[in-house]
Amino acid sequence: MTTVVEQLVDALGDAVSTDAATLSIAQADKSGHRSASAPLAVVTARTVADVQAVMRIASSTGTGVVTRGAGTGLAGGAIASAGEIVLSTAAMDRVLEIKEADQLAVVEPGILNGRLNEILAAQGFWFAPDPASRAISTVGGNIATNAGGLLCAKYGVTRDAVLGLKVVLADGRLLDLGHRSVKGVTGFDLTALMVGSEGLLGVIVEATVRIRRAVPGTIATIASYFPSVTDAAAAAAAITAAGIQPSVMELMDSASLEAAATLLDLPGITTGEAHLVVQTDGPAAQQEADAALAVILSVGGRGALSTDPVEGERLLAVRRSMHPAMERLGTTLIEDVSVPRSALPAMFAEIVRIEQRYGIRIPTVAHAGDGNLHPNFIFAGPEVPEQIWLAADELFGAALRLGGTLTGEHGIGILKKRWLGLELGDDQLELQRQIKQVFDPQGILNPGKVF
């Protein structure tokens, strides 16, 4: 009887790797966590037919499959273990079509977010989902986790940009979901169900996405500073309450700002204070920025406004460097809670309280425009200390009490599954398990994740 690996090699040849270094890479992602054992093989799919072949072999043998893009996830969702096949879609990285008249593009899942935007920019378009990892994360991964990013407060998260998907099911069947039209309500919205499903329901092999025309006019950027992170959060909430719609509004506490400034070796970045960067775009950018700066000054912040695009990108680069800056400090448990925007100051106050209770620092950044916070727990060694889990438990509970959620964009993966029922409740949790079983009756897709 042939082994699973032998069947894969027979069907896919040199697309199958059992090289120890390749297998080792698939045991970890950017979450800082690592599985205890190596998977069976890594299959680098080049076509939809390759993906279907892998799933048919996996289905016939009852073998688990972990779909993986660039491995930039922060919840352990693409980590593989013993007895599992890693199905990489990173080599499926083509732009298949750009339809300017309909403002859509058809892409393969392995294309990097940043690369897609480079291609679109040459034709005067852009793809709105803008995770901080855009230079290294794939569009397929963005879809699998419903990634948000710096621009989502104004332009929406990944789900808002997906019109249709081609998905290979656990048994190898190919589904063509969604539509190319702006509207479409035929049957249940399985496209939306797939977005954010973390590889549990199928393998995304193609996406039809909305693209936008380049935004004309000025881009205005405000760099502002506050005595405390709760002051900065209050300013962000006040800007939202004033009806101002920034394209970017990012908050960094003093610890995260200092780490980022050190990593980039940037002169002129003030540390010891909390930092709020606000960017506006479009025809009313200057007026909106002036109004936002007035709010900042009125609540005790200090700031300066620039319409120099180079300076604007420099300021956003500080925020985008947060994750590599944290990696230099030790092993990082990067969390991802969201609360209503008006509750942002209260959530930061809860983080300060938890820091004081447990005697730890929790460097935190936030997409302040939509209430999505990324608290970072830093520790030494590969295992999360119990004290960190206790502090995280309190933090999650605080987010839920404030009307928020356990994850805004990173997903549940393996890191948060113990808390899933706390937010969903028993009935919804069971219903979601039943949905999983409909799509994947053998439970071979991303086993051990989320549920």
CSV table of N, CA, C and O in Angstrom, one decimal, residues 294-354:
chain,number,residue,atom,x,y,z
A,294,ALA,N,-7.5,70.5,15.1
A,294,ALA,CA,-8.1,71.4,16.1
A,294,ALA,C,-8.6,70.5,17.2
A,294,ALA,O,-8.5,71.0,18.4
A,295,VAL,N,-9.2,69.4,16.9
A,295,VAL,CA,-9.7,68.5,18.0
A,295,VAL,C,-8.5,68.0,18.9
A,295,VAL,O,-8.6,68.0,20.1
A,296,ILE,N,-7.4,67.6,18.2
A,296,ILE,CA,-6.2,67.2,19.0
A,296,ILE,C,-5.7,68.3,19.9
A,296,ILE,O,-5.4,68.0,21.1
A,297,LEU,N,-5.6,69.5,19.4
A,297,LEU,CA,-5.1,70.6,20.3
A,297,LEU,C,-6.1,70.9,21.4
A,297,LEU,O,-5.7,71.2,22.5
A,298,SER,N,-7.4,70.7,21.1
A,298,SER,CA,-8.4,71.1,22.1
A,298,SER,C,-8.5,70.1,23.3
A,298,SER,O,-8.9,70.5,24.4
A,299,VAL,N,-8.0,68.9,23.1
A,299,VAL,CA,-8.0,68.0,24.2
A,299,VAL,C,-6.6,67.8,24.8
A,299,VAL,O,-6.4,66.8,25.6
A,300,GLY,N,-5.7,68.7,24.5
A,300,GLY,CA,-4.4,68.7,25.2
A,300,GLY,C,-3.3,68.0,24.5
A,300,GLY,O,-2.2,67.9,25.1
A,301,GLY,N,-3.4,67.7,23.3
A,301,GLY,CA,-2.4,67.1,22.5
A,301,GLY,C,-1.6,68.2,21.8
A,301,GLY,O,-1.9,69.3,21.8
A,302,ARG,N,-0.4,67.8,21.3
A,302,ARG,CA,0.3,68.7,20.4
A,302,ARG,C,0.6,68.0,19.1
A,302,ARG,O,0.8,66.7,19.1
A,303,GLY,N,0.6,68.7,18.0
A,303,GLY,CA,0.8,68.0,16.8
A,303,GLY,C,1.1,69.0,15.7
A,303,GLY,O,1.1,70.2,15.8
A,304,ALA,N,1.5,68.4,14.5
A,304,ALA,CA,1.9,69.2,13.4
A,304,ALA,C,1.3,68.5,12.1
A,304,ALA,O,1.2,67.3,12.1
A,305,LEU,N,0.9,69.3,11.1
A,305,LEU,CA,0.3,68.8,9.9
A,305,LEU,C,1.2,69.0,8.7
A,305,LEU,O,1.8,70.0,8.6
A,306,SER,N,1.3,67.9,7.9
A,306,SER,CA,2.1,68.0,6.7
A,306,SER,C,1.3,67.5,5.5
A,306,SER,O,0.6,66.5,5.6
A,307,THR,N,1.5,68.1,4.4
A,307,THR,CA,0.9,67.6,3.1
A,307,THR,C,2.0,67.1,2.2
A,307,THR,O,1.8,66.8,1.0
A,308,ASP,N,3.2,66.9,2.7
A,308,ASP,CA,4.3,66.2,2.0
A,308,ASP,C,4.1,64.7,2.0
A,308,ASP,O,4.1,64.1,3.1
A,309,PRO,N,3.8,64.1,0.8
A,309,PRO,CA,3.6,62.7,0.8
A,309,PRO,C,4.7,61.8,1.3
A,309,PRO,O,4.5,60.7,1.9
A,310,VAL,N,6.0,62.3,1.1
A,310,VAL,CA,7.1,61.5,1.6
A,310,VAL,C,7.1,61.5,3.2
A,310,VAL,O,7.4,60.5,3.8
A,311,GLU,N,6.8,62.7,3.8
A,311,GLU,CA,6.7,62.7,5.2
A,311,GLU,C,5.6,61.9,5.7
A,311,GLU,O,5.7,61.2,6.8
A,312,GLY,N,4.5,61.9,5.0
A,312,GLY,CA,3.4,61.0,5.4
A,312,GLY,C,3.7,59.6,5.4
A,312,GLY,O,3.4,58.8,6.4
A,313,GLU,N,4.4,59.1,4.4
A,313,GLU,CA,4.8,57.7,4.3
A,313,GLU,C,5.8,57.4,5.4
A,313,GLU,O,5.8,56.3,6.0
A,314,ARG,N,6.7,58.3,5.8
A,314,ARG,CA,7.7,58.1,6.8
A,314,ARG,C,7.0,57.9,8.2
A,314,ARG,O,7.3,57.0,8.9
A,315,LEU,N,5.9,58.7,8.4
A,315,LEU,CA,5.2,58.5,9.7
A,315,LEU,C,4.4,57.2,9.7
A,315,LEU,O,4.4,56.5,10.8
A,316,LEU,N,3.9,56.8,8.6
A,316,LEU,CA,3.2,55.5,8.6
A,316,LEU,C,4.1,54.3,8.7
A,316,LEU,O,3.8,53.3,9.2
A,317,ALA,N,5.4,54.5,8.2
A,317,ALA,CA,6.4,53.4,8.3
A,317,ALA,C,6.7,53.1,9.7
A,317,ALA,O,7.0,52.0,10.1
A,318,VAL,N,6.6,54.1,10.6
A,318,VAL,CA,6.8,53.9,12.0
A,318,VAL,C,5.8,52.9,12.6
A,318,VAL,O,6.1,51.9,13.2
A,319,ARG,N,4.5,53.1,12.2
A,319,ARG,CA,3.4,52.2,12.7
A,319,ARG,C,3.6,50.8,12.0
A,319,ARG,O,3.4,49.8,12.7
A,320,ARG,N,3.9,50.8,10.7
A,320,ARG,CA,4.0,49.5,10.1
A,320,ARG,C,5.2,48.6,10.6
A,320,ARG,O,5.2,47.4,10.4
A,321,SER,N,6.1,49.3,11.3
A,321,SER,CA,7.3,48.5,11.8
A,321,SER,C,7.0,47.9,13.2
A,321,SER,O,7.9,47.3,13.8
A,322,MET,N,5.8,48.0,13.7
A,322,MET,CA,5.5,47.6,15.1
A,322,MET,C,5.9,46.1,15.3
A,322,MET,O,6.5,45.8,16.2
A,323,HIS,N,5.4,45.2,14.4
A,323,HIS,CA,5.7,43.8,14.6
A,323,HIS,C,7.1,43.4,14.6
A,323,HIS,O,7.6,42.7,15.5
A,324,PRO,N,7.9,43.8,13.6
A,324,PRO,CA,9.4,43.5,13.7
A,324,PRO,C,10.0,44.2,14.9
A,324,PRO,O,11.0,43.6,15.5
A,325,ALA,N,9.5,45.3,15.4
A,325,ALA,CA,10.1,46.0,16.5
A,325,ALA,C,9.8,45.1,17.8
A,325,ALA,O,10.7,45.0,18.7
A,326,MET,N,8.6,44.5,17.9
A,326,MET,CA,8.3,43.7,19.0
A,326,MET,C,9.1,42.4,19.0
A,326,MET,O,9.5,41.9,20.0
A,327,GLU,N,9.4,41.8,17.8
A,327,GLU,CA,10.1,40.6,17.7
A,327,GLU,C,11.5,40.8,18.3
A,327,GLU,O,12.1,39.8,18.8
A,328,ARG,N,12.1,42.0,18.2
A,328,ARG,CA,13.4,42.2,18.8
A,328,ARG,C,13.4,42.2,20.3
A,328,ARG,O,14.5,42.0,20.9
A,329,LEU,N,12.3,42.3,20.9
A,329,LEU,CA,12.2,42.4,22.4
A,329,LEU,C,12.1,41.0,23.0
A,329,LEU,O,12.2,40.9,24.3
A,330,GLY,N,11.7,40.0,22.3
A,330,GLY,CA,11.5,38.6,22.8
A,330,GLY,C,10.4,37.9,22.1
A,330,GLY,O,10.0,38.4,21.0
A,331,THR,N,10.0,36.8,22.7
A,331,THR,CA,8.8,36.1,22.1
A,331,THR,C,7.6,37.0,22.3
A,331,THR,O,7.4,37.5,23.4
A,332,THR,N,6.8,37.1,21.3
A,332,THR,CA,5.6,38.0,21.4
A,332,THR,C,4.3,37.3,21.2
A,332,THR,O,4.2,36.6,20.2
A,333,LEU,N,3.4,37.5,22.1
A,333,LEU,CA,2.0,37.1,21.9
A,333,LEU,C,1.3,38.3,21.4
A,333,LEU,O,1.0,39.2,22.2
A,334,ILE,N,1.0,38.4,20.1
A,334,ILE,CA,0.4,39.6,19.5
A,334,ILE,C,-1.1,39.4,19.5
A,334,ILE,O,-1.6,38.6,18.8
A,335,GLU,N,-1.8,40.2,20.3
A,335,GLU,CA,-3.3,40.1,20.4
A,335,GLU,C,-4.0,41.0,19.5
A,335,GLU,O,-3.4,41.9,18.9
A,336,ASP,N,-5.3,40.9,19.5
A,336,ASP,CA,-6.1,41.5,18.4
A,336,ASP,C,-7.5,41.7,18.8
A,336,ASP,O,-8.4,41.0,18.3
A,337,VAL,N,-7.8,42.6,19.8
A,337,VAL,CA,-9.2,42.8,20.2
A,337,VAL,C,-9.8,44.0,19.6
A,337,VAL,O,-9.0,44.9,19.2
A,338,SER,N,-11.1,44.0,19.4
A,338,SER,CA,-11.7,45.2,18.9
A,338,SER,C,-12.9,45.6,19.8
A,338,SER,O,-13.5,44.8,20.4
A,339,VAL,N,-13.1,46.9,19.9
A,339,VAL,CA,-14.2,47.5,20.8
A,339,VAL,C,-14.9,48.6,19.9
A,339,VAL,O,-14.3,49.1,19.0
A,340,PRO,N,-16.1,49.0,20.3
A,340,PRO,CA,-16.7,50.1,19.7
A,340,PRO,C,-15.7,51.3,19.8
A,340,PRO,O,-15.1,51.5,20.8
A,341,ARG,N,-15.7,52.2,18.8
A,341,ARG,CA,-14.7,53.3,18.8
A,341,ARG,C,-14.9,54.2,20.0
A,341,ARG,O,-13.9,54.7,20.5
A,342,SER,N,-16.1,54.4,20.5
A,342,SER,CA,-16.3,55.2,21.7
A,342,SER,C,-15.7,54.6,22.9
A,342,SER,O,-15.5,55.3,23.9
A,343,ALA,N,-15.5,53.3,22.9
A,343,ALA,CA,-15.0,52.6,24.1
A,343,ALA,C,-13.4,52.4,24.1
A,343,ALA,O,-12.9,51.8,24.9
A,344,LEU,N,-12.8,53.0,23.1
A,344,LEU,CA,-11.3,52.9,22.9
A,344,LEU,C,-10.6,53.4,24.2
A,344,LEU,O,-9.7,52.8,24.7
A,345,PRO,N,-11.0,54.6,24.7
A,345,PRO,CA,-10.3,55.1,25.9
A,345,PRO,C,-10.5,54.1,27.1
A,345,PRO,O,-9.5,53.9,27.8
A,346,ALA,N,-11.7,53.6,27.3
A,346,ALA,CA,-11.9,52.6,28.4
A,346,ALA,C,-11.1,51.4,28.2
A,346,ALA,O,-10.6,50.8,29.2
A,347,MET,N,-10.9,50.9,26.9
A,347,MET,CA,-10.1,49.7,26.7
A,347,MET,C,-8.7,49.9,27.0
A,347,MET,O,-8.0,49.1,27.6
A,348,PHE,N,-8.1,51.1,26.7
A,348,PHE,CA,-6.8,51.4,27.0
A,348,PHE,C,-6.6,51.5,28.5
A,348,PHE,O,-5.6,51.1,29.1
A,349,ALA,N,-7.6,52.1,29.2
A,349,ALA,CA,-7.5,52.1,30.6
A,349,ALA,C,-7.5,50.7,31.3
A,349,ALA,O,-6.8,50.5,32.2
A,350,GLU,N,-8.2,49.8,30.7
A,350,GLU,CA,-8.2,48.4,31.1
A,350,GLU,C,-6.8,47.8,30.9
A,350,GLU,O,-6.3,47.1,31.8
A,351,ILE,N,-6.2,48.1,29.8
A,351,ILE,CA,-4.8,47.6,29.6
A,351,ILE,C,-3.9,48.1,30.6
A,351,ILE,O,-3.0,47.4,31.1
A,352,VAL,N,-3.9,49.4,30.9
A,352,VAL,CA,-3.1,50.0,31.9
A,352,VAL,C,-3.3,49.3,33.3
A,352,VAL,O,-2.4,49.0,34.0
A,353,ARG,N,-4.6,49.0,33.6
A,353,ARG,CA,-4.9,48.4,34.9
A,353,ARG,C,-4.3,47.0,34.9
A,353,ARG,O,-3.7,46.5,35.9
A,354,ILE,N,-4.4,46.2,33.8
A,354,ILE,CA,-3.9,44.9,33.7
A,354,ILE,C,-2.3,44.9,33.8
A,354,ILE,O,-1.7,44.0,34.5
